[in-house]
Amino acid sequence: MGCLPVERLDHYTTYLILDITPSAYLPGSKEREAITAALKRVGSTVEEVPIVIGSKEYKTEHVQYQPMPHNHKKKIAKFYYATPVVENALNAFFAKELTKYQPISEDPKSTLNCLCLDDLKYAAGNYYINDKSTGSVVGQQPFGGGRMSALTFYLEVLASNLGRGEGLDGFVAAVSPFNFTAIGGNLAYTPALMGSSVLWKPSDTALLSNYTIYKIMIEAGVPPGVVNFVPADGPVFGDTITASPYLAGINFTGSVPTFNRLWLQVGKNINVYKNFPRLIGECGGKNFHFIHASANVESVVNGTIRSAFEYCGQKCSACSRMYVPESLFCFCSCFLLLFLFSASVPVFCFCSCFLLLFLFSTSVPVFCFCSCFLLLFLFSASVPVFCFCVCMSEIIGGGQYDESCGYFIQPTIVQTKDPLEKIMTEEIFGPVLTIFVYPDKDLDKTLKIVTDSTPYALTGAVFAEDESFQKRCLDDLKYAAGNYYINDKSTGSVVGQQPFGGGRMSGTNDKAGGPHYVLRWATPQSIKETFVPLTEWKYPYMG
């Protein structure tokens, strides 16, 4: 990792940024040995995590704990919810300190130091915390548990942009999800990169890994107060930030109901603010794999297994609905079921297994409640209340769960006769894939259902060797997915290559990881200077 100055224009410097190739964690490698040693330390401590505002730490009487999803009796972090006392401290801090900090982008050394620390000093520990707190396994958190590859890309964007931009006139509230640690760093530190002060509310179920990122950034040289670490109850946090006149933006990843609530509150308080707050949100999806009769079955099956079941189906881009023609269903279903029967999962071996079958932790955030309800009751024949959702469906593989020690959900494949059933239209955040088998002659009708049956439009994939059909789908499905894949799985976008985000109820589609996203957190200023004195007020046409 390095930073080489190339040229300087006024106070802008162009940097050539040298990134580190993501570790493969191959058997026998040093990084594999390091993470294995870190994993063995699980259960030894409960780390205490304070609220941090500026350079001061706060602890309140509202004590919370973060458990391990795969062993919910074990707590790995003790933390505190913010209270009105903390709210008063925040108001005082922002009233005094908002304009104090220069953009991190004008001193890239701290960002690059962060990347070096994350990749070298903290890599094993970060994976350890991430794997144990979210249940992911090695290789399933793209670019590492806490790596800030997005920030290096954003520095390159800023280096190529010769305009003048300042941070927003106020603070940005960053609300990060439980499922991807790196997103937390992206949500909080991208606005900071442009010079904004940030109020970061981490997810209760990813708190320790997010706090690790925060500590890395402080050690790397980001001044205290640029990003403030504030665990809080969701509604309380939302009410507090939307009532503040200093709110300049919300950078959000989470559920549609939560984002809707924040947007509604901003609208109600619009006359309170110094600025019109910028709202950026990514809200998940009901992602699809559409299979054409000309598709390569092997590619379909392998891509769907990775998309639907990797990381327990908890990626916001995970495939949860699949449309298969009758002519290919026998082949596709057989190979998918073979996977279910062969996927053995050693619980404490995060390097050797493909997925760890847990869903969520005890402290279920609001945006996980729907998944909780669906997945724990969907598979239980003794719960007739859920019959409205599965009456046209049949579980053809999996369908078991065990919450005695951890929250484990078996990878499950459901076949439905109704493409408009709830299980085909509503988000299920877990390892559940629902297949609708369509008659080959109903291709056009089924393709229309893909777009019209759900309010989401995050990711989707079309598998077909027929190039004319692929060209047609590019037009027919243009509003069905913000990230669209051709003969590839619906997950795995890469910073700088496939900027990520969706439209409709999947979010504002501002494309994190792309060149425009970072500029959304800047206030641009156009400057004109005249070098020739103006000697006449009349225009030439006036004579």
Coordinates of C-alpha atoms in Angstrom, one line a residue:
M1 CA 0.0 0.0 0.0
G2 CA 1.4 3.4 -0.9
C3 CA 0.5 7.0 -1.9
L4 CA 2.6 8.6 -4.6
P5 CA 2.1 12.4 -5.4
V6 CA 1.9 12.9 -9.1
E7 CA 1.1 16.6 -9.6
R8 CA -0.2 19.6 -7.7
L9 CA -2.8 22.1 -9.0
D10 CA -3.3 24.9 -6.4
H11 CA -4.3 23.0 -3.2
Y12 CA -5.3 19.8 -5.1
T13 CA -2.8 17.0 -5.4
T14 CA -3.2 14.0 -7.6
Y15 CA -2.2 10.7 -6.0
L16 CA -1.4 7.4 -7.5
I17 CA -2.9 4.9 -5.1
L18 CA -1.4 1.5 -4.8
D19 CA -3.8 -1.0 -3.3
I20 CA -3.2 -4.4 -1.8
T21 CA -4.6 -7.5 -3.5
P22 CA -7.3 -9.1 -1.3
S23 CA -6.0 -12.1 0.6
A24 CA -7.1 -15.6 -0.6
Y25 CA -6.7 -17.3 2.8
L26 CA -5.4 -20.4 1.1
P27 CA -4.4 -23.5 3.3
G28 CA -0.9 -23.0 4.7
S29 CA -0.8 -19.3 4.1
K30 CA 0.3 -16.8 6.8
E31 CA -3.0 -15.0 6.7
R32 CA -4.9 -18.3 7.1
E33 CA -2.7 -19.2 10.2
A34 CA -3.3 -15.7 11.6
I35 CA -7.1 -15.9 11.4
T36 CA -7.2 -19.4 12.7
A37 CA -5.2 -18.3 15.8
A38 CA -7.6 -15.4 16.2
L39 CA -10.6 -17.6 16.0
K40 CA -9.4 -19.8 18.8
R41 CA -9.5 -16.8 21.1
V42 CA -13.3 -16.6 20.8
G43 CA -15.0 -16.5 24.2
S44 CA -12.1 -15.1 26.1
T45 CA -13.4 -11.5 26.5
V46 CA -16.3 -9.2 26.3
E47 CA -15.1 -5.9 24.9
E48 CA -16.6 -2.7 26.3
V49 CA -17.6 -0.2 23.6
P50 CA -18.3 3.4 24.6
I51 CA -20.2 6.2 22.9
V52 CA -17.7 8.5 21.4
I53 CA -18.4 12.2 20.7
G54 CA -15.4 14.3 19.7
S55 CA -12.6 13.1 22.0
K56 CA -14.9 12.2 24.9
E57 CA -16.3 8.8 25.8
Y58 CA -19.8 8.4 27.3
K59 CA -21.5 5.5 29.1
T60 CA -25.1 5.4 30.1
E61 CA -27.4 3.3 32.2
H62 CA -28.9 1.7 29.0
V63 CA -26.5 -1.3 28.7
Q64 CA -26.7 -3.6 25.7
Y65 CA -24.8 -6.7 24.7
Q66 CA -23.9 -8.2 21.3
P67 CA -24.1 -12.0 21.2
M68 CA -22.7 -14.5 18.8
P69 CA -25.4 -15.6 16.3
H70 CA -24.1 -19.2 16.3
N71 CA -23.7 -19.3 20.1
H72 CA -26.2 -16.9 21.5
K73 CA -25.2 -17.6 25.1
K74 CA -21.8 -16.0 24.4
K75 CA -21.6 -12.2 24.5
I76 CA -18.7 -10.5 22.7
A77 CA -19.4 -6.8 23.3
K78 CA -21.0 -4.6 26.0
F79 CA -22.2 -1.2 24.8
Y80 CA -24.5 1.6 25.7
Y81 CA -27.4 3.3 24.1
A82 CA -27.3 7.1 23.8
T83 CA -29.7 9.0 26.0
P84 CA -30.9 12.7 26.2
V85 CA -27.7 13.5 28.1
V86 CA -25.7 12.4 25.1
E87 CA -28.1 14.3 22.8
N88 CA -27.3 17.5 24.6
A89 CA -23.6 16.8 24.3
L90 CA -24.1 16.2 20.6
N91 CA -26.0 19.5 20.1
A92 CA -23.3 21.4 21.9
F93 CA -20.5 19.7 19.9
F94 CA -22.1 20.3 16.5
A95 CA -22.9 23.9 17.3
K96 CA -19.3 24.5 18.1
E97 CA -17.2 22.1 16.0
L98 CA -18.9 21.6 12.6
T99 CA -16.6 23.8 10.6
K100 CA -13.4 22.8 12.3
Y101 CA -12.2 19.9 10.2
Q102 CA -10.6 19.8 6.8
P103 CA -11.7 17.1 4.3
I104 CA -9.8 13.9 4.7
S105 CA -9.4 14.0 1.0
E106 CA -7.0 16.9 1.4
D107 CA -4.8 14.8 3.6
P108 CA -5.0 11.3 2.1
K109 CA -2.3 9.9 4.4
S110 CA -4.8 9.1 7.1
T111 CA -7.0 7.1 4.7
L112 CA -4.0 5.2 3.3
N113 CA -2.7 4.6 6.8
C114 CA -6.1 3.1 7.7
L115 CA -5.9 0.8 4.7
C116 CA -2.4 -0.4 5.7
L117 CA -3.5 -1.0 9.3
D118 CA -6.6 -2.8 8.2
D119 CA -4.8 -5.0 5.7
L120 CA -1.6 -5.7 7.8
K121 CA -1.9 -5.1 11.5
Y122 CA -5.6 -5.8 12.0
A123 CA -6.6 -8.1 9.2
A124 CA -6.8 -11.3 11.3
G125 CA -8.5 -9.7 14.2
N126 CA -11.0 -7.9 11.9
Y127 CA -12.0 -11.2 10.3
Y128 CA -12.2 -12.8 13.7
I129 CA -14.6 -10.1 15.0
N130 CA -16.5 -10.0 11.8
D131 CA -16.9 -13.8 11.5
K132 CA -17.9 -14.2 15.1
S133 CA -20.3 -11.3 15.3
T134 CA -22.1 -11.7 11.9
G135 CA -21.6 -15.4 11.2
S136 CA -19.9 -14.8 7.8
V137 CA -17.0 -17.1 6.8
V138 CA -13.7 -16.2 5.2
G139 CA -14.1 -14.9 1.7
Q140 CA -17.8 -14.0 2.0
Q141 CA -17.3 -10.3 3.0
P142 CA -15.9 -8.9 -0.3
F143 CA -12.6 -7.0 0.2
G144 CA -12.3 -8.1 3.8
G145 CA -14.4 -7.5 6.9
G146 CA -13.4 -3.9 7.3
R147 CA -11.3 -2.9 4.3
M148 CA -11.9 0.5 2.9
S149 CA -11.2 -0.2 -0.7
A150 CA -14.0 2.2 -1.6
L151 CA -12.1 5.1 0.0
T152 CA -9.1 4.5 -2.2
F153 CA -11.3 4.6 -5.2
Y154 CA -13.0 7.8 -4.0
L155 CA -9.6 9.4 -3.6
E156 CA -8.8 8.6 -7.2
V157 CA -12.1 10.2 -8.2
L158 CA -11.3 13.4 -6.3
A159 CA -7.8 13.5 -7.7
S160 CA -9.3 13.6 -11.2
N161 CA -11.9 16.3 -10.3
L162 CA -10.5 19.8 -10.6
G163 CA -13.6 21.5 -9.3
R164 CA -13.8 22.9 -5.8
G165 CA -16.0 21.1 -3.3
E166 CA -16.5 21.5 0.5
G167 CA -18.2 19.3 3.0
L168 CA -21.9 19.8 3.7
D169 CA -22.9 22.6 6.0
G170 CA -24.0 20.4 8.9
F171 CA -23.6 16.8 10.0
V172 CA -24.3 13.6 8.2
A173 CA -26.1 10.8 10.0
A174 CA -24.7 7.4 8.9
V175 CA -26.9 4.4 9.6
S176 CA -25.1 1.1 8.9
P177 CA -26.5 -2.5 8.6
F178 CA -25.5 -5.7 10.3
N179 CA -24.6 -7.8 7.3
F180 CA -21.5 -6.0 5.7
T181 CA -18.9 -4.5 7.9
A182 CA -17.2 -2.6 5.1
I183 CA -20.5 -0.8 4.3
G184 CA -20.4 0.7 7.8
G185 CA -17.0 2.3 7.1
N186 CA -18.2 3.4 3.7
L187 CA -21.3 5.1 5.0
A188 CA -19.5 6.9 7.8
Y189 CA -16.2 7.9 6.1
T190 CA -17.2 8.9 2.6
P191 CA -18.9 12.0 3.8
A192 CA -15.9 12.6 6.1
L193 CA -13.7 12.3 3.1
M194 CA -15.4 15.4 1.8
G195 CA -15.1 17.4 5.0
S196 CA -18.5 16.7 6.7
S197 CA -18.8 15.7 10.4
V198 CA -20.5 12.4 10.8
L199 CA -22.8 10.8 13.4
W200 CA -22.4 7.1 13.0
K201 CA -25.1 4.7 14.3
P202 CA -23.9 1.1 13.9
S203 CA -26.2 -1.9 13.9
D204 CA -26.4 -3.6 17.3
T205 CA -25.5 -6.9 15.7
A206 CA -22.4 -5.6 14.0
L207 CA -21.3 -3.2 16.7
L208 CA -17.9 -4.6 17.5
S209 CA -16.7 -4.9 14.0
N210 CA -17.8 -1.3 13.3
Y211 CA -16.1 -0.1 16.4
T212 CA -12.9 -1.8 15.2
I213 CA -13.1 0.3 12.0
Y214 CA -13.6 3.4 14.0
K215 CA -10.5 2.7 16.1
I216 CA -8.4 1.9 13.0
M217 CA -9.4 5.3 11.5
I218 CA -8.5 7.1 14.7
E219 CA -5.1 5.3 14.9
A220 CA -4.6 6.2 11.2
G221 CA -4.8 9.9 12.0
V222 CA -8.5 10.9 11.4
P223 CA -9.1 13.6 14.1
P224 CA -11.6 12.8 16.8
G225 CA -14.9 14.4 16.1
V226 CA -14.8 13.9 12.3
V227 CA -16.8 10.7 12.9
N228 CA -18.7 10.3 16.1
F229 CA -19.6 6.7 17.2
V230 CA -23.1 6.7 18.7
P231 CA -24.9 3.3 19.3
A232 CA -28.6 4.1 19.9
D233 CA -32.1 2.7 19.8
G234 CA -33.2 3.1 16.2
P235 CA -36.3 5.2 16.6
V236 CA -34.7 7.4 19.3
F237 CA -31.7 8.0 17.0
G238 CA -34.0 8.8 14.1
D239 CA -36.1 11.2 16.1
T240 CA -33.0 13.0 17.4
I241 CA -31.2 13.6 14.1
T242 CA -34.3 14.6 12.2
A243 CA -35.1 17.2 14.8
S244 CA -31.7 18.9 14.6
P245 CA -31.3 22.0 12.5
Y246 CA -27.7 20.9 11.7
L247 CA -28.8 17.8 9.8
A248 CA -27.3 18.0 6.3
G249 CA -27.7 14.4 5.1
I250 CA -28.6 10.8 5.9
N251 CA -26.5 8.0 4.5
F252 CA -28.5 4.9 5.2
T253 CA -28.5 1.1 4.5
G254 CA -31.4 -0.9 6.0
S255 CA -35.1 -1.6 5.7
V256 CA -37.7 0.2 3.6
P257 CA -40.0 1.0 6.7
T258 CA -37.0 2.6 8.5
F259 CA -35.9 4.7 5.6
N260 CA -39.5 5.7 4.9
R261 CA -39.8 6.9 8.5
L262 CA -36.7 8.9 8.3
W263 CA -37.8 10.5 5.0
L264 CA -41.2 11.3 6.5
Q265 CA -39.6 13.0 9.5
V266 CA -37.3 15.0 7.4
G267 CA -40.3 16.2 5.4
K268 CA -42.2 17.2 8.5
N269 CA -39.2 19.2 9.9
I270 CA -38.1 20.7 6.6
N271 CA -38.5 24.3 7.9
V272 CA -36.2 23.5 10.8
Y273 CA -33.0 22.8 8.8
K274 CA -30.3 25.2 7.6
N275 CA -30.1 23.1 4.4
F276 CA -32.3 20.7 2.5
P277 CA -30.8 17.4 3.8
R278 CA -29.5 14.9 1.3
L279 CA -31.0 11.5 1.7
I280 CA -29.2 8.5 0.3
G281 CA -30.5 5.0 1.0
E282 CA -30.1 1.4 0.0
C283 CA -32.9 -0.8 1.2
G284 CA -32.5 -4.4 0.0
G285 CA -34.4 -6.2 -2.7
K286 CA -36.2 -9.3 -4.0
N287 CA -33.4 -10.3 -6.4
F288 CA -34.1 -12.7 -9.3
H289 CA -32.4 -15.2 -11.5
F290 CA -34.3 -15.6 -14.8
I291 CA -33.5 -18.7 -16.7
H292 CA -34.0 -19.0 -20.4
A293 CA -34.3 -22.4 -22.2
S294 CA -30.9 -21.7 -23.9
A295 CA -29.1 -21.2 -20.6
N296 CA -26.0 -23.2 -19.5
V297 CA -27.4 -25.4 -16.7
E298 CA -24.1 -25.8 -14.9
S299 CA -23.5 -22.1 -14.8
V300 CA -27.1 -21.5 -13.6
V301 CA -26.8 -24.0 -10.8
N302 CA -23.4 -22.9 -9.5
G303 CA -24.2 -19.2 -9.8
T304 CA -27.5 -19.7 -8.0
I305 CA -26.0 -21.7 -5.1
R306 CA -23.4 -18.9 -4.5
S307 CA -26.0 -16.1 -4.8
A308 CA -28.8 -17.7 -2.8
F309 CA -26.9 -19.5 0.0
E310 CA -23.5 -17.9 0.4
Y311 CA -23.3 -15.9 3.6
C312 CA -26.6 -17.6 4.6
G313 CA -28.6 -15.6 2.0
Q314 CA -28.0 -12.4 4.1
K315 CA -26.5 -10.3 1.3
C316 CA -29.0 -7.6 0.2
S317 CA -28.2 -8.8 -3.4
A318 CA -28.8 -12.5 -2.7
C319 CA -31.0 -14.3 -5.1
S320 CA -34.3 -15.3 -3.5
R321 CA -36.6 -15.9 -6.5
M322 CA -35.8 -17.9 -9.6
Y323 CA -37.8 -18.4 -12.8
V324 CA -37.0 -21.7 -14.6
P325 CA -38.6 -23.0 -17.8
E326 CA -40.2 -26.5 -17.6
S327 CA -37.7 -27.8 -20.1
L328 CA -34.8 -27.2 -17.7
F329 CA -36.4 -27.6 -14.3
C330 CA -35.6 -31.2 -13.8
F331 CA -31.9 -30.6 -14.4
C332 CA -31.7 -27.5 -12.3
S333 CA -33.6 -28.8 -9.3
C334 CA -31.6 -32.1 -9.2
F335 CA -28.3 -30.3 -9.1
L336 CA -29.5 -27.8 -6.5
L337 CA -30.8 -30.5 -4.3
L338 CA -27.5 -32.3 -4.6
F339 CA -25.8 -29.2 -3.1
L340 CA -28.2 -29.3 -0.1
F341 CA -27.3 -32.8 0.6
S342 CA -23.5 -32.3 0.3
A343 CA -23.1 -29.0 2.2
S344 CA -21.7 -30.1 5.5
V345 CA -21.0 -27.2 7.9
P346 CA -18.5 -27.5 10.7
V347 CA -19.7 -24.7 13.0
F348 CA -16.3 -23.4 14.3
C349 CA -14.3 -23.8 11.1
F350 CA -14.9 -20.5 9.3
C351 CA -12.2 -21.3 6.6
S352 CA -13.3 -24.7 5.4
C353 CA -17.1 -24.4 5.1
F354 CA -19.1 -22.6 2.4
L355 CA -21.7 -21.2 4.7
L356 CA -22.6 -20.9 8.4
L357 CA -26.3 -21.6 8.8
F358 CA -27.4 -18.8 11.1
L359 CA -29.8 -16.0 10.5
F360 CA -29.7 -13.3 13.1
S361 CA -28.6 -12.6 16.7
T362 CA -30.8 -12.2 19.8
S363 CA -31.0 -8.5 19.6
V364 CA -33.0 -8.5 16.4
P365 CA -33.0 -5.1 14.7
V366 CA -36.4 -4.0 13.3
F367 CA -35.2 -4.7 9.7
C368 CA -34.6 -8.3 10.6
F369 CA -38.0 -9.0 12.2
C370 CA -39.7 -10.0 8.9
S371 CA -36.9 -12.5 8.2
C372 CA -37.3 -13.7 11.8
F373 CA -41.0 -14.3 11.4
L374 CA -40.8 -15.9 7.9
L375 CA -37.9 -18.2 8.5
L376 CA -38.7 -19.6 11.9
F377 CA -42.3 -20.2 11.1
L378 CA -42.2 -21.0 7.4
F379 CA -40.8 -24.4 8.1
S380 CA -43.0 -25.4 11.0
A381 CA -46.0 -27.5 10.1
S382 CA -47.5 -26.7 13.5
V383 CA -48.0 -23.1 12.8
P384 CA -51.2 -22.8 10.7
V385 CA -51.1 -19.0 10.8
F386 CA -48.5 -19.0 8.1
C387 CA -50.5 -21.1 5.7
F388 CA -51.6 -17.9 3.8
C389 CA -48.0 -17.6 2.6
V390 CA -47.1 -21.2 1.7
C391 CA -50.4 -22.7 0.6
M392 CA -49.3 -22.7 -3.1
S393 CA -45.7 -23.7 -2.2
E394 CA -43.9 -26.9 -1.5
I395 CA -40.5 -27.2 0.3
I396 CA -38.5 -29.5 -1.9
G397 CA -35.3 -29.3 0.0
G398 CA -34.1 -28.2 3.5
G399 CA -36.6 -26.4 5.7
Q400 CA -35.2 -27.2 9.1
Y401 CA -33.9 -24.9 11.8
D402 CA -32.3 -25.2 15.3
E403 CA -32.1 -22.3 17.8
S404 CA -31.1 -24.3 20.8
C405 CA -27.4 -23.1 20.7
G406 CA -27.3 -20.6 17.8
Y407 CA -29.8 -19.4 15.2
F408 CA -29.3 -22.0 12.5
I409 CA -31.4 -22.1 9.3
Q410 CA -31.0 -25.0 6.8
P411 CA -30.6 -23.9 3.2
T412 CA -34.0 -24.3 1.8
I413 CA -35.5 -24.5 -1.7
V414 CA -39.2 -23.9 -2.2
Q415 CA -41.2 -24.5 -5.4
T416 CA -44.3 -22.4 -5.9
K417 CA -47.2 -22.5 -8.3
D418 CA -48.0 -18.8 -7.9
P419 CA -45.4 -16.2 -9.0
L420 CA -47.3 -13.5 -7.0
E421 CA -47.1 -15.3 -3.7
K422 CA -45.6 -13.4 -0.8
I423 CA -42.6 -15.7 -0.7
M424 CA -41.9 -14.6 -4.4
T425 CA -42.5 -10.9 -3.8
E426 CA -41.4 -9.9 -0.3
E427 CA -37.8 -9.8 0.9
I428 CA -36.6 -12.8 3.0
F429 CA -33.3 -12.2 4.5
G430 CA -32.0 -15.8 4.8
P431 CA -31.0 -18.9 2.9
V432 CA -34.3 -19.5 1.1
L433 CA -34.7 -19.8 -2.6
T434 CA -38.2 -20.0 -4.2
I435 CA -38.5 -21.3 -7.7
F436 CA -41.4 -20.7 -10.1
V437 CA -41.5 -23.1 -13.0
Y438 CA -43.0 -21.5 -16.1
P439 CA -44.2 -23.2 -19.3
D440 CA -41.7 -22.4 -22.1
K441 CA -44.6 -21.0 -24.2
D442 CA -45.3 -18.4 -21.4
L443 CA -41.9 -16.7 -21.7
D444 CA -43.2 -13.2 -22.4
K445 CA -45.8 -13.4 -19.7
T446 CA -43.3 -14.6 -17.1
L447 CA -40.7 -11.9 -18.1
K448 CA -43.3 -9.2 -17.4
I449 CA -44.0 -10.7 -13.9
V450 CA -40.3 -10.3 -13.0
T451 CA -40.6 -6.5 -13.2
D452 CA -44.2 -6.0 -12.0
S453 CA -44.6 -8.5 -9.1
T454 CA -42.4 -6.8 -6.5
P455 CA -41.7 -3.2 -5.5
Y456 CA -37.9 -3.8 -5.3
A457 CA -35.3 -3.3 -8.0
L458 CA -31.9 -4.0 -6.6
T459 CA -30.2 -6.9 -8.5
G460 CA -31.1 -9.5 -11.0
A461 CA -29.5 -11.9 -13.5
V462 CA -30.6 -13.4 -16.8
F463 CA -29.0 -16.7 -17.9
A464 CA -29.3 -17.3 -21.6
E465 CA -27.0 -18.3 -24.5
D466 CA -29.4 -16.7 -26.9
E467 CA -27.9 -13.3 -27.6
S468 CA -31.1 -11.9 -29.1
F469 CA -33.0 -12.7 -26.0
Q470 CA -30.3 -11.1 -23.8
K471 CA -30.6 -7.9 -25.9
R472 CA -34.3 -7.9 -25.4
C473 CA -34.1 -8.4 -21.7
L474 CA -31.8 -5.4 -21.4
D475 CA -34.7 -3.3 -22.4
D476 CA -37.6 -5.3 -20.8
L477 CA -35.9 -5.4 -17.4
K478 CA -34.3 -2.0 -17.4
Y479 CA -36.3 -1.0 -14.3
A480 CA -36.2 -4.4 -12.6
A481 CA -32.6 -4.1 -11.2
G482 CA -30.1 -1.4 -10.5
N483 CA -27.3 -4.0 -10.8
Y484 CA -28.0 -6.3 -13.8
Y485 CA -26.0 -9.4 -14.5
I486 CA -25.8 -11.4 -17.7
N487 CA -24.9 -15.1 -17.3
D488 CA -23.6 -14.3 -13.8
K489 CA -24.9 -14.5 -10.2
S490 CA -26.8 -11.5 -8.8
T491 CA -24.2 -10.9 -6.0
G492 CA -20.5 -9.7 -5.9
S493 CA -20.4 -6.1 -7.1
V494 CA -16.8 -4.7 -7.0
V495 CA -15.9 -1.2 -6.1
G496 CA -15.0 0.8 -9.2
Q497 CA -16.3 -1.9 -11.5
Q498 CA -19.9 -2.4 -10.7
P499 CA -21.1 0.6 -8.6
F500 CA -23.9 -0.7 -6.4
G501 CA -27.5 0.4 -5.8
G502 CA -31.1 -0.1 -6.9
G503 CA -34.2 1.9 -7.6
R504 CA -37.8 1.8 -6.7
M505 CA -38.1 0.6 -3.1
S506 CA -34.6 -0.7 -3.1
G507 CA -33.2 2.8 -2.6
T508 CA -32.1 6.0 -4.2
N509 CA -29.7 4.3 -6.5
D510 CA -26.8 6.6 -5.9
K511 CA -24.3 3.8 -6.7
A512 CA -21.9 3.4 -3.9
G513 CA -18.5 2.4 -5.2
G514 CA -18.9 4.7 -8.2
P515 CA -17.5 8.1 -9.1
H516 CA -20.7 10.0 -8.5
Y517 CA -21.4 8.7 -5.0
V518 CA -18.6 10.6 -3.3
L519 CA -19.6 13.9 -5.0
R520 CA -23.0 13.6 -3.5
W521 CA -21.4 14.5 -0.1
A522 CA -19.8 17.6 -1.4
T523 CA -21.1 21.2 -1.8
P524 CA -19.6 22.2 -5.2
Q525 CA -18.7 25.8 -5.8
S526 CA -18.2 27.3 -9.2
I527 CA -15.8 30.2 -9.3
K528 CA -15.4 32.9 -12.0
E529 CA -12.7 35.5 -12.0
T530 CA -12.5 38.4 -14.4
F531 CA -9.1 39.7 -15.4
V532 CA -10.2 42.6 -17.7
P533 CA -11.9 45.5 -15.9
L534 CA -15.5 46.2 -16.9
T535 CA -15.6 49.8 -18.3
E536 CA -19.1 50.0 -19.6
W537 CA -22.5 49.0 -18.3
K538 CA -24.2 49.1 -21.7
Y539 CA -24.2 46.1 -24.0
P540 CA -23.0 46.5 -27.6
Y541 CA -26.5 46.0 -29.1
M542 CA -27.7 49.0 -27.1
G543 CA -25.7 51.4 -29.3

